[in-house]
Amino acid sequence: MTAPLLSLDGIDTNYGPIRILQGLTLQVSAGELVCLLGGNASGKSTTLKTILGIVKPRNGTVRFDGEDVTNRSTSHRIKKGMAIVPENRRLFAPMTVLENLEMGAYLHNGGKKEDFERVYELFPLLYERRGQLAGTLSGGEQQMVAMGRALMAKPKLLLMDEPSMGLAPILVERSFEIIKQVHESGVAMLIVEQNANVSLSIADRGYVLSTGRLVLEGPAADLREDEDLRKAYLGR
Amino acid sequence: MSDSTPHSSDLSAGGPAVGQDEWVARHDERRLARGPILGPLEQRLRRVPWWAWLVLFVALLALVPAVSGSGYVRRVAFDTVLYMLLALGLNVVVGWGGLLDLGYVAFYGFGAYAYAMLDSDKFGIHLPTLVSIPSVVILGAILGLLLGLPSRRLTGDYLAIVTLFFLQLFQTVTTNGDQAFGHNLTGGPNGILRVDPFHAFGHSLAVQHQGVFAVSYYYVAIAIFAVVFVALWLVNRSRTGRAWRSLREDPLAAEAMGMPVSWLKLLSFSFGAAVAALTGTVFAALNASVFPLTFYFVLLIIVYTMVILGGSGSQPGVVLGALIVSPMLELLRDPAKGRILFYVALLGGALVAFRVSRKLGVIAASTVAFGFAMHAIAGAIDSKWVAGEHGPGVSGAIAHWVVVPAHLARWIPPVAYIGLIGMALVLTLVHSRVRIVLLVPTLYLAAFVWENVMLTNPEPARYIILGLMLIVLMILRPNGLLGERRVEIV
Ligand SMILES: Nc1ncnc2c1ncn2[C@@H]1O[C@H](COP(=O)(O)OP(=O)(O)OP(=O)(O)O)[C@@H](O)[C@H]1O
Ligand SMILES: [Mg+2]
């Protein structure tokens, strides 16, 4: 078996004296779609921040695409092929959709024409709205911009923090269709979700995090059958 | 985002209606609704490209010497252009980089001193201007980088303190640099004298023409202003400019996009330093001398006021700020002109705040009545209370309106000042009726302070007025005159 695209090994991450992640070990292979489940404050966003290098782990290593990136900068990791759709989207509100997309490709000279075209093809609406200020878009549209912005960096691994947050159920389904579509184009994904049902239905594998520790992992199909998990997250 | 923003419910037939944002879609409609003249006019004005405005503005600036032959007026105009340059540079640091740089004027001083050292008898070096100006600008940029490096992350308060130290260091070095290791490097408190005028290709640009300010320097300053304005405009429109904007908007998201946050901040810092240094060369060449104290806190406060007043982040805004503040500070030196300015400003402020409305009429009438009443009461109690001398200027009507005692007790000025500032602050807290009722005595107190305290002591008064202007601005337009309104994601 070839080495996974991303592997976390024995990660401990602290915020000051408080330990958030404890001995986290997790892999994402090239082209795989993995979801990370967990309740509020279980450390999901912190995991993504650790992967991206926005916070540095106290112990453990982060390997990405054959390199130990534990001590490398965020921009180095993004150059190597990571991108993130942050929690709450965090668009640049007073800038246009086009400018937001451009900022996503900041490390790639602002993006080539074909990068924009690729994104517009996925989200035709963004093309129509390219001149509109991102802050004036609806929540659903903002989600599209956030995804488009991340895809502008042509990532090998796309990190997504709660893509379904604040979306109407029908929009959740649509955005997961788009996620699937992006995934099928060859992008590996690590998706953080509260919505276990939808995310497990498209994922290959899943991890479950509870107060900073992994409590469960396995193929998505198995997780969906798991009694405990059902009780905890699927609500039935 | 006008006509290319269709309703896009057709995008996903049967799906949810994504993209119907009423507010945005009807933006143009609302604009047109502003009336048959103002609406279309505004639209037409908006379509005028930015460079056309710049050309127009520069042309108007260039006409000043034609309008007035007075050396004084020309000199004030020249200083104003230098202030515009300084404001443009500070805007890069504060408005775009989002950094609090309290040492900004030290870079201005650095530029002036560097030019003075490279072009004077001080060390016997006389570099051609076309060599010395670029060198000074590059040195200024490098100095900015070096100063920014140790405070690598350049976070707010940290940088503010470091730069404050830097300004003090600059003062110390220039003031004591006359005894540096037994050499006289900076001339100490006496500065460097006999600095060369600009000279190139064997010609030299005299600073005086028949004993008055040589207008050629004014044109040089305008040319430099135009070049700097265009250069910064292009920078702001570049990827770097947009990166600055996104950094200001959401530093964490910017970092998550892989932007080199520290480097970008450092870059804005360095840009500002370079512009300030460039301005310093013009200053040194025109004045033919440099002194340490020119580059100190008062100047720092003035330039910051310009940037904040005009709207930090907006290039036309900060230029406007300089255009207002610089001549205003000049006018306030002269009591007669200052008085006109003062009452016009009061009236103008009221007009901006209330438009031409019943409210304004009520306030104006009550203030006038309040004044005559106060004057009559004070005069009835003791005629000495209203026997004070009025200065020159428009004193006729005012003599019967403002109370001006013959002898001002020592305690009155500070109490009146503090009372005025207190009332101004209270005005920011209250609303509607109460505000209007309180406004009348506040206006009257302002006039009292003006006539009794400020006119007799104009130097501090100028800066107190600057402060008051900022308070008024804080109430009316928190983002400055031309500042961008923030768009919030909700
Ligand atoms: N910058 C910080 N400083 C201190 N504590 C933090 C910081 N960021 C997060 N935490 C804490 O770390 C814990 C995990 O936070 P995290 O954002 O990873 O949760 P999460 O699993 O993403 O939760 P949610 O589903 O609510 O987004 C929380 O208790 C949070 O309060
Ligand atoms: Mg989270």
Short mmCIF file of C-alpha atoms in Angstrom, two decimals, chain A residues 8-206:
data_model
loop_
_atom_site.label_atom_id
_atom_site.label_comp_id
_atom_site.label_asym_id
_atom_site.label_seq_id
_atom_site.Cartn_x
_atom_site.Cartn_y
_atom_site.Cartn_z
CA LEU A 8 -1.51 12.63 11.60
CA ASP A 9 0.43 10.64 14.13
CA GLY A 10 -0.03 10.99 17.88
CA ILE A 11 -1.10 14.62 17.71
CA ASP A 12 -1.53 16.57 20.95
CA THR A 13 -2.73 20.12 20.53
CA ASN A 14 -3.10 22.57 23.36
CA TYR A 15 -4.61 25.99 23.69
CA GLY A 16 -2.48 27.34 26.46
CA PRO A 17 -2.63 24.86 29.31
CA ILE A 18 -5.79 23.21 28.06
CA ARG A 19 -5.23 20.10 26.03
CA ILE A 20 -7.72 19.85 23.21
CA LEU A 21 -6.47 16.99 21.05
CA GLN A 22 -4.97 13.89 22.62
CA GLY A 23 -2.97 11.34 20.68
CA LEU A 24 -4.89 11.87 17.49
CA THR A 25 -3.90 9.52 14.67
CA LEU A 26 -5.66 9.73 11.34
CA GLN A 27 -5.03 9.19 7.64
CA VAL A 28 -6.49 10.36 4.39
CA SER A 29 -5.35 8.62 1.21
CA ALA A 30 -5.16 10.27 -2.18
CA GLY A 31 -8.60 10.59 -3.70
CA GLU A 32 -10.34 9.45 -0.54
CA LEU A 33 -13.33 11.14 1.10
CA VAL A 34 -13.11 10.95 4.86
CA CYS A 35 -15.46 12.48 7.37
CA LEU A 36 -14.70 13.49 10.90
CA LEU A 37 -17.68 13.47 13.23
CA GLY A 38 -18.00 14.71 16.75
CA GLY A 39 -20.09 16.80 19.09
CA ASN A 40 -19.64 20.45 19.83
CA ALA A 41 -16.25 21.37 21.23
CA SER A 42 -14.88 17.90 20.58
CA GLY A 43 -11.94 19.41 18.72
CA LYS A 44 -12.92 18.99 15.07
CA SER A 45 -12.05 22.50 13.99
CA THR A 46 -8.88 22.31 16.04
CA THR A 47 -7.90 19.20 14.09
CA LEU A 48 -8.29 21.05 10.81
CA LYS A 49 -6.31 24.01 12.14
CA THR A 50 -3.55 21.66 13.20
CA ILE A 51 -3.47 20.05 9.78
CA LEU A 52 -3.26 23.45 8.13
CA GLY A 53 -0.63 24.70 10.56
CA ILE A 54 -2.67 27.59 11.96
CA VAL A 55 -2.05 26.05 15.38
CA LYS A 56 1.04 23.97 16.08
CA PRO A 57 0.72 20.62 17.86
CA ARG A 58 2.65 20.07 21.06
CA ASN A 59 3.47 16.47 20.17
CA GLY A 60 3.12 14.29 17.13
CA THR A 61 3.74 14.72 13.42
CA VAL A 62 1.74 15.88 10.45
CA ARG A 63 2.84 14.36 7.17
CA PHE A 64 1.47 15.57 3.87
CA ASP A 65 2.30 14.29 0.42
CA GLY A 66 5.46 12.52 1.55
CA GLU A 67 6.84 15.37 3.66
CA ASP A 68 6.89 16.00 7.39
CA VAL A 69 5.18 19.40 7.48
CA THR A 70 4.77 19.62 11.26
CA ASN A 71 7.03 22.64 11.49
CA ARG A 72 6.27 24.19 8.15
CA SER A 73 4.19 27.32 7.62
CA THR A 74 0.58 27.41 6.53
CA SER A 75 1.52 28.93 3.20
CA HIS A 76 3.97 26.08 2.57
CA ARG A 77 1.24 23.53 3.17
CA ILE A 78 -1.17 25.37 0.93
CA LYS A 79 1.44 25.58 -1.78
CA LYS A 80 1.86 21.82 -1.49
CA GLY A 81 -1.84 21.29 -2.10
CA MET A 82 -4.09 21.83 0.91
CA ALA A 83 -7.07 24.15 0.96
CA ILE A 84 -9.81 24.83 3.46
CA VAL A 85 -13.42 25.86 3.53
CA PRO A 86 -13.42 27.38 6.99
CA GLU A 87 -16.13 27.15 9.59
CA ASN A 88 -18.72 29.91 8.99
CA ARG A 89 -17.22 30.42 5.51
CA ARG A 90 -15.31 33.53 6.52
CA LEU A 91 -15.57 35.27 3.20
CA PHE A 92 -14.01 38.67 2.67
CA ALA A 93 -17.27 40.56 2.93
CA PRO A 94 -16.43 43.90 1.29
CA MET A 95 -14.81 42.22 -1.68
CA THR A 96 -16.52 40.88 -4.76
CA VAL A 97 -17.06 37.22 -5.48
CA LEU A 98 -14.35 37.43 -8.13
CA GLU A 99 -11.87 38.95 -5.71
CA ASN A 100 -12.66 36.31 -3.12
CA LEU A 101 -11.92 33.61 -5.65
CA GLU A 102 -8.72 35.36 -6.57
CA MET A 103 -7.61 35.42 -2.95
CA GLY A 104 -8.12 31.67 -2.80
CA ALA A 105 -5.42 31.35 -5.42
CA TYR A 106 -3.18 33.91 -3.77
CA LEU A 107 -0.22 31.55 -3.72
CA HIS A 108 -0.82 30.64 -7.34
CA ASN A 109 -0.56 34.16 -8.73
CA GLY A 110 -4.22 34.90 -8.28
CA GLY A 111 -5.42 32.07 -10.46
CA LYS A 112 -5.35 31.36 -14.15
CA LYS A 113 -8.28 31.67 -16.47
CA GLU A 114 -8.92 27.94 -16.48
CA ASP A 115 -9.04 27.85 -12.69
CA PHE A 116 -11.84 30.38 -12.70
CA GLU A 117 -13.59 28.48 -15.46
CA ARG A 118 -13.39 25.25 -13.51
CA VAL A 119 -15.03 26.91 -10.52
CA TYR A 120 -17.67 28.67 -12.61
CA GLU A 121 -18.54 25.37 -14.21
CA LEU A 122 -19.22 23.87 -10.80
CA PHE A 123 -21.07 26.94 -9.62
CA PRO A 124 -22.63 28.78 -12.57
CA LEU A 125 -24.25 31.14 -10.11
CA LEU A 126 -20.88 32.49 -9.05
CA TYR A 127 -20.22 33.58 -12.60
CA GLU A 128 -23.41 35.61 -12.62
CA ARG A 129 -22.61 37.06 -9.24
CA ARG A 130 -18.91 37.64 -9.79
CA GLY A 131 -19.24 41.40 -9.38
CA GLN A 132 -21.37 41.28 -6.24
CA LEU A 133 -19.95 41.91 -2.80
CA ALA A 134 -19.57 38.65 -0.95
CA GLY A 135 -21.09 40.11 2.20
CA THR A 136 -24.38 40.70 0.42
CA LEU A 137 -24.79 37.08 -0.72
CA SER A 138 -27.18 34.68 0.92
CA GLY A 139 -25.81 31.98 3.19
CA GLY A 140 -26.13 29.32 0.52
CA GLU A 141 -24.37 31.44 -2.04
CA GLN A 142 -21.66 32.23 0.43
CA GLN A 143 -21.07 28.52 0.90
CA MET A 144 -20.52 28.22 -2.84
CA VAL A 145 -18.04 31.08 -2.82
CA ALA A 146 -16.19 29.52 0.10
CA MET A 147 -15.92 26.22 -1.77
CA GLY A 148 -14.97 27.93 -5.00
CA ARG A 149 -12.36 29.98 -3.21
CA ALA A 150 -10.77 26.84 -1.77
CA LEU A 151 -10.85 25.07 -5.13
CA MET A 152 -9.04 27.96 -6.77
CA ALA A 153 -5.88 26.68 -5.09
CA LYS A 154 -6.19 23.41 -7.03
CA PRO A 155 -5.87 21.37 -3.83
CA LYS A 156 -4.98 17.72 -3.57
CA LEU A 157 -6.65 17.69 -0.20
CA LEU A 158 -9.66 19.81 0.61
CA LEU A 159 -10.53 20.39 4.26
CA MET A 160 -14.12 21.36 4.94
CA ASP A 161 -15.43 22.57 8.26
CA GLU A 162 -19.18 21.98 8.55
CA PRO A 163 -20.22 22.71 4.98
CA SER A 164 -23.86 22.11 5.86
CA MET A 165 -24.00 24.68 8.62
CA GLY A 166 -26.91 27.04 8.26
CA LEU A 167 -28.25 25.56 5.05
CA ALA A 168 -31.82 24.46 4.39
CA PRO A 169 -32.12 20.67 4.15
CA ILE A 170 -32.56 20.77 0.41
CA LEU A 171 -29.47 22.92 0.04
CA VAL A 172 -27.51 20.53 2.23
CA GLU A 173 -28.27 17.77 -0.23
CA ARG A 174 -27.27 19.92 -3.15
CA SER A 175 -24.04 21.01 -1.60
CA PHE A 176 -23.15 17.42 -0.81
CA GLU A 177 -23.84 16.55 -4.44
CA ILE A 178 -21.33 19.19 -5.38
CA ILE A 179 -18.89 17.86 -2.82
CA LYS A 180 -19.25 14.43 -4.37
CA GLN A 181 -18.68 15.89 -7.80
CA VAL A 182 -15.50 17.64 -6.67
CA HIS A 183 -14.35 14.46 -4.98
CA GLU A 184 -14.91 12.46 -8.13
CA SER A 185 -12.66 14.84 -10.00
CA GLY A 186 -9.85 13.42 -7.88
CA VAL A 187 -9.62 15.69 -4.85
CA ALA A 188 -9.16 13.98 -1.49
CA MET A 189 -11.36 15.43 1.23
CA LEU A 190 -11.57 15.58 4.94
CA ILE A 191 -15.00 16.80 5.95
CA VAL A 192 -15.91 17.85 9.46
CA GLU A 193 -19.61 17.48 10.04
CA GLN A 194 -22.32 17.39 12.65
CA ASN A 195 -24.68 16.01 10.08
CA ALA A 196 -23.57 12.38 10.29
CA ASN A 197 -26.32 11.06 8.11
CA VAL A 198 -25.53 12.92 4.93
CA SER A 199 -21.78 12.91 5.34
CA LEU A 200 -21.51 9.19 5.99
CA SER A 201 -23.65 8.54 2.94
CA ILE A 202 -20.99 9.95 0.63
CA ALA A 203 -17.82 9.24 2.62
CA ASP A 204 -15.46 6.31 2.18
CA ARG A 205 -14.37 6.25 5.79
CA GLY A 206 -15.17 8.08 8.97
#
